[in-house]
DNA sequence: GGACCAAATATGGTCTGACCATACACCCGC
DNA sequence: GCGGGTGTATGGTCAGACCATATTTGGTCC
């Protein structure tokens, strides 16, 4: 490219649009999703085609797609065939997890705030689980048994997360479940360290069984109380 | 660049690292944040310098920074001087809002789930606001007055958001406040339409005053009940 | 006809180097 | 000392190439 070649257009149209190119791409893709009835599983056009259609460079398209991928809305796959390219997905968990981890690192969030939020969600979910049928009981019981058999803190925490996620999922609300998942994943390392430091997990398991029994007995009051006691033990103020 | 030039290194070291280049950059930046004690307001090195340090292209650095910007953790500013370049920030609200808007568009979330989550947060916050001093009272009262004076649905909703955000902020939990802000922003258009369709906002204002009075009277029970009634009226099942 | 292998091809991922736009830093003349 | 022009560092965009990956296609052998 020489010094004096024609750069198509000055891109400084008089309308004074202050949006950056990749933001324009972002808006257009969101338009297609909102209006075009695109849904999870559908494919977006390839990066080169998108660049040509929107009259921007492929780099700008890629930055827009990177933003959407960060939010867990698209997932890119190289190669050829029906599964290749940018596919619409819905993985809000990882985005939320990153968001929490980074804000904890930056000290714009404290563990206390994270744990309090978890308590809020889990009490709310426990009350709903106790009220409604209790479809999560089997999975929660399985998780408790798996924790009994866990050989390492990592294993214990993995099944602990499964237990509490089953409780959260019982609310039937995918948003609170996603937030709950992100909360647990963001502080997973802390949890493992706490279990290792604790050594004995008998008290925690007793709490789990109390929560399980309360939900099984459809006792919302007892369930929320048990959750509160459990978190107070696991994360002392 | 000719067809047969030396591309520095094959970048396929035998360690079998399957991470993409921009993810490597992402990890390194996060390392600096976590370990280096970087915090909000601090500047990251320039894109060109970062590219050279990490031995990747500027494009890869840009994609990593775009991801962090999407999460609201960095904010880039062109030009020169102390405020230029990539600066660490903490704006989780916009990221959460985008996440919610996109998942609503994709039908991976329903309005019901969003509203139920809002009810959870707001009841929890109302109980805490009633229990603790009630520092939010002034701001809430101001918002109610502003809603009385609002000339358009847009204005009304803006002050309605201020009212409910003041309530949420009273919890002292920045995480729940951020989620609340995102919930409101993501469904702002719906709220404006609802107000316009309703025409008369007297009932909504009566609810607001009831909430305000309950918090002022330190009556947690009444506050949570008032919040529930208000949301049931605004978003009938 | 079927199984297998090689080439073509479409897609995302990365690199390079250039130019544009912006805003402070610096210096020069007054 | 001050006002204004110029230098320069920074992000934003573009163009074109090459690499890595995975499917599709087509040919070859049995």
Coordinates of C-alpha atoms in Angstrom, one line a residue, chain A residues 14-236:
Chain A
X14 CA -21.1 14.7 7.9
X15 CA -23.7 13.0 10.2
X16 CA -21.1 13.2 13.0
X17 CA -21.5 9.6 14.0
X18 CA -19.1 9.0 16.8
X19 CA -19.5 5.3 16.9
X20 CA -16.5 3.2 16.3
X21 CA -16.6 0.7 13.4
X22 CA -16.7 -2.4 15.6
X23 CA -19.6 -0.9 17.6
X24 CA -21.5 -0.4 14.3
X25 CA -21.0 -4.1 13.6
X26 CA -22.1 -5.0 17.1
X27 CA -25.3 -3.0 16.6
X28 CA -26.0 -4.6 13.3
X29 CA -25.5 -8.1 14.6
X30 CA -27.7 -7.4 17.6
X31 CA -30.3 -6.1 15.2
X32 CA -30.3 -9.3 13.3
X33 CA -30.7 -11.3 16.5
X34 CA -33.5 -9.1 17.9
X35 CA -35.4 -8.6 14.7
X36 CA -34.4 -11.4 12.5
X37 CA -35.6 -14.1 14.8
X38 CA -32.2 -15.7 15.1
X39 CA -31.9 -18.0 18.0
X40 CA -29.4 -20.3 19.8
X41 CA -27.8 -22.7 17.3
X42 CA -28.1 -20.4 14.3
X43 CA -25.0 -19.4 12.4
X44 CA -23.8 -15.9 11.6
X45 CA -22.2 -15.1 8.3
X46 CA -18.5 -15.7 8.0
X47 CA -16.2 -12.9 9.1
X48 CA -15.1 -12.1 5.5
X49 CA -18.7 -11.9 4.3
X50 CA -19.8 -9.8 7.2
X51 CA -16.9 -7.4 6.6
X52 CA -17.9 -7.0 3.0
X53 CA -21.6 -6.5 3.8
X54 CA -21.0 -3.9 6.4
X55 CA -18.2 -2.2 4.5
X56 CA -15.7 -2.5 7.3
X57 CA -12.5 -4.4 7.7
X58 CA -12.3 -7.9 9.0
X59 CA -10.5 -6.7 12.1
X60 CA -13.5 -4.6 13.1
X61 CA -15.8 -7.6 12.6
X62 CA -13.5 -9.7 14.7
X63 CA -13.5 -7.2 17.5
X64 CA -17.3 -7.1 17.5
X65 CA -17.4 -10.9 17.5
X66 CA -14.9 -11.0 20.3
X67 CA -17.1 -8.8 22.4
X68 CA -20.1 -11.1 21.8
X69 CA -18.0 -14.1 22.5
X70 CA -16.9 -12.5 25.8
X71 CA -20.5 -12.2 26.8
X72 CA -21.0 -15.8 26.0
X73 CA -23.5 -15.2 23.1
X74 CA -21.5 -16.5 20.2
X75 CA -19.0 -19.3 20.0
X76 CA -16.6 -19.6 17.0
X77 CA -15.4 -22.8 15.5
X78 CA -12.8 -23.1 12.7
X79 CA -13.0 -25.5 9.9
X80 CA -15.8 -26.3 7.5
X81 CA -19.3 -27.7 7.7
X82 CA -22.5 -26.9 9.5
X83 CA -20.8 -26.5 12.9
X84 CA -18.1 -24.1 11.7
X85 CA -18.2 -20.4 12.0
X86 CA -19.8 -18.1 14.6
X87 CA -22.7 -19.9 16.2
X88 CA -25.2 -18.2 18.6
X89 CA -25.0 -19.7 22.0
X90 CA -26.0 -18.8 25.5
X91 CA -23.3 -19.2 28.1
X92 CA -23.7 -16.3 30.5
X93 CA -22.0 -18.2 33.3
X94 CA -18.4 -17.8 32.1
X95 CA -18.9 -14.1 31.4
X96 CA -20.4 -13.5 34.9
X97 CA -17.6 -15.6 36.5
X98 CA -14.9 -13.5 34.7
X99 CA -16.7 -10.3 35.8
X100 CA -16.7 -11.3 39.4
X101 CA -13.2 -12.6 39.5
X102 CA -11.9 -9.4 37.9
X103 CA -13.8 -7.2 40.2
X104 CA -12.6 -9.2 43.2
X105 CA -9.1 -8.7 42.0
X106 CA -9.6 -5.0 41.6
X107 CA -11.2 -4.8 45.1
X108 CA -14.3 -3.3 43.6
X109 CA -16.1 -6.2 45.2
X110 CA -15.5 -7.9 48.5
X111 CA -15.9 -11.5 49.5
X112 CA -18.5 -10.3 52.0
X113 CA -20.7 -8.9 49.2
X114 CA -20.3 -12.0 47.1
X115 CA -21.2 -14.3 50.0
X116 CA -24.2 -12.1 51.0
X117 CA -25.5 -12.2 47.5
X118 CA -25.2 -15.9 47.6
X119 CA -27.1 -16.1 50.8
X120 CA -29.9 -14.0 49.3
X121 CA -30.2 -16.2 46.3
X122 CA -29.9 -19.5 48.2
X123 CA -32.5 -18.6 50.8
X124 CA -34.9 -17.5 48.1
X125 CA -34.3 -20.7 46.2
X126 CA -34.6 -22.8 49.2
X127 CA -38.0 -21.3 50.1
X128 CA -39.2 -21.9 46.6
X129 CA -37.8 -25.4 46.5
X130 CA -39.6 -26.2 49.8
X131 CA -42.8 -24.7 48.5
X132 CA -42.9 -26.4 45.2
X133 CA -42.6 -30.2 44.6
X134 CA -39.0 -30.6 45.3
X135 CA -37.7 -32.0 42.0
X136 CA -34.1 -31.4 43.0
X137 CA -34.2 -33.7 46.0
X138 CA -32.6 -36.7 44.1
X139 CA -29.8 -34.7 42.8
X140 CA -29.1 -33.0 46.1
X141 CA -29.1 -36.4 47.9
X142 CA -26.6 -37.7 45.3
X143 CA -24.3 -34.7 45.8
X144 CA -24.4 -35.3 49.6
X145 CA -23.4 -38.9 49.2
X146 CA -20.6 -37.9 46.7
X147 CA -19.3 -35.4 49.3
X148 CA -19.1 -38.2 51.8
X149 CA -17.0 -40.2 49.4
X150 CA -14.8 -37.3 48.3
X151 CA -11.1 -37.9 48.7
X152 CA -9.7 -34.4 48.2
X153 CA -10.9 -30.9 48.9
X154 CA -11.2 -30.3 45.2
X155 CA -13.6 -33.2 44.9
X156 CA -15.6 -32.2 47.9
X157 CA -16.0 -28.6 46.6
X158 CA -17.1 -29.9 43.2
X159 CA -19.9 -31.9 44.7
X160 CA -20.7 -29.1 47.1
X161 CA -21.2 -26.8 44.1
X162 CA -23.4 -29.5 42.6
X163 CA -25.5 -29.6 45.7
X164 CA -26.1 -25.9 45.9
X165 CA -26.6 -25.6 42.2
X166 CA -29.3 -28.2 42.4
X167 CA -31.0 -26.1 45.1
X168 CA -30.7 -23.0 43.0
X169 CA -31.9 -24.7 39.9
X170 CA -35.0 -25.8 41.8
X171 CA -36.2 -22.2 41.7
X172 CA -36.8 -22.7 37.9
X173 CA -35.2 -19.3 37.3
X174 CA -32.3 -19.5 34.8
X175 CA -31.0 -16.0 35.7
X176 CA -30.6 -16.6 39.4
X177 CA -29.1 -20.0 38.6
X178 CA -26.6 -18.4 36.2
X179 CA -25.6 -15.9 38.9
X180 CA -25.3 -18.6 41.5
X181 CA -23.1 -20.6 39.2
X182 CA -20.9 -17.6 38.6
X183 CA -20.7 -16.8 42.3
X184 CA -19.5 -20.3 43.1
X185 CA -17.0 -20.6 40.2
X186 CA -15.5 -17.2 40.9
X187 CA -14.6 -18.1 44.5
X188 CA -13.9 -21.8 43.9
X189 CA -10.3 -21.4 45.0
X190 CA -11.3 -19.8 48.2
X191 CA -13.7 -22.6 48.9
X192 CA -11.1 -25.3 48.3
X193 CA -8.7 -23.6 50.6
X194 CA -11.3 -23.2 53.3
X195 CA -12.2 -26.9 53.1
X196 CA -8.5 -27.8 53.3
X197 CA -8.0 -25.6 56.2
X198 CA -11.0 -26.9 58.0
X199 CA -10.0 -30.5 57.6
X200 CA -13.2 -32.0 59.0
X201 CA -16.3 -31.6 56.8
X202 CA -18.7 -33.3 59.2
X203 CA -20.3 -30.1 60.2
X204 CA -20.8 -28.9 56.7
X205 CA -22.4 -32.3 55.8
X206 CA -24.7 -32.0 58.7
X207 CA -25.8 -28.7 57.4
X208 CA -26.4 -30.1 54.0
X209 CA -28.5 -32.9 55.4
X210 CA -30.5 -30.4 57.4
X211 CA -31.2 -28.3 54.3
X212 CA -32.2 -31.4 52.4
X213 CA -34.5 -32.6 55.1
X214 CA -36.2 -29.2 55.4
X215 CA -36.8 -29.1 51.6
X216 CA -38.1 -32.7 51.7
X217 CA -40.5 -31.8 54.6
X218 CA -41.7 -28.7 52.6
X219 CA -40.7 -26.5 55.5
X220 CA -39.6 -23.2 53.9
X221 CA -38.9 -21.6 57.2
X222 CA -36.5 -24.3 58.3
X223 CA -34.9 -24.5 54.9
X224 CA -34.0 -20.8 54.8
X225 CA -32.7 -21.0 58.4
X226 CA -30.6 -24.0 57.6
X227 CA -29.1 -22.2 54.6
X228 CA -28.2 -19.2 56.7
X229 CA -26.5 -21.3 59.3
X230 CA -24.6 -23.2 56.7
X231 CA -23.2 -20.1 55.1
X232 CA -22.5 -18.5 58.4
X233 CA -20.4 -21.5 59.3
X234 CA -18.6 -21.7 55.9
X235 CA -17.9 -18.0 55.7
X236 CA -17.8 -16.5 59.2

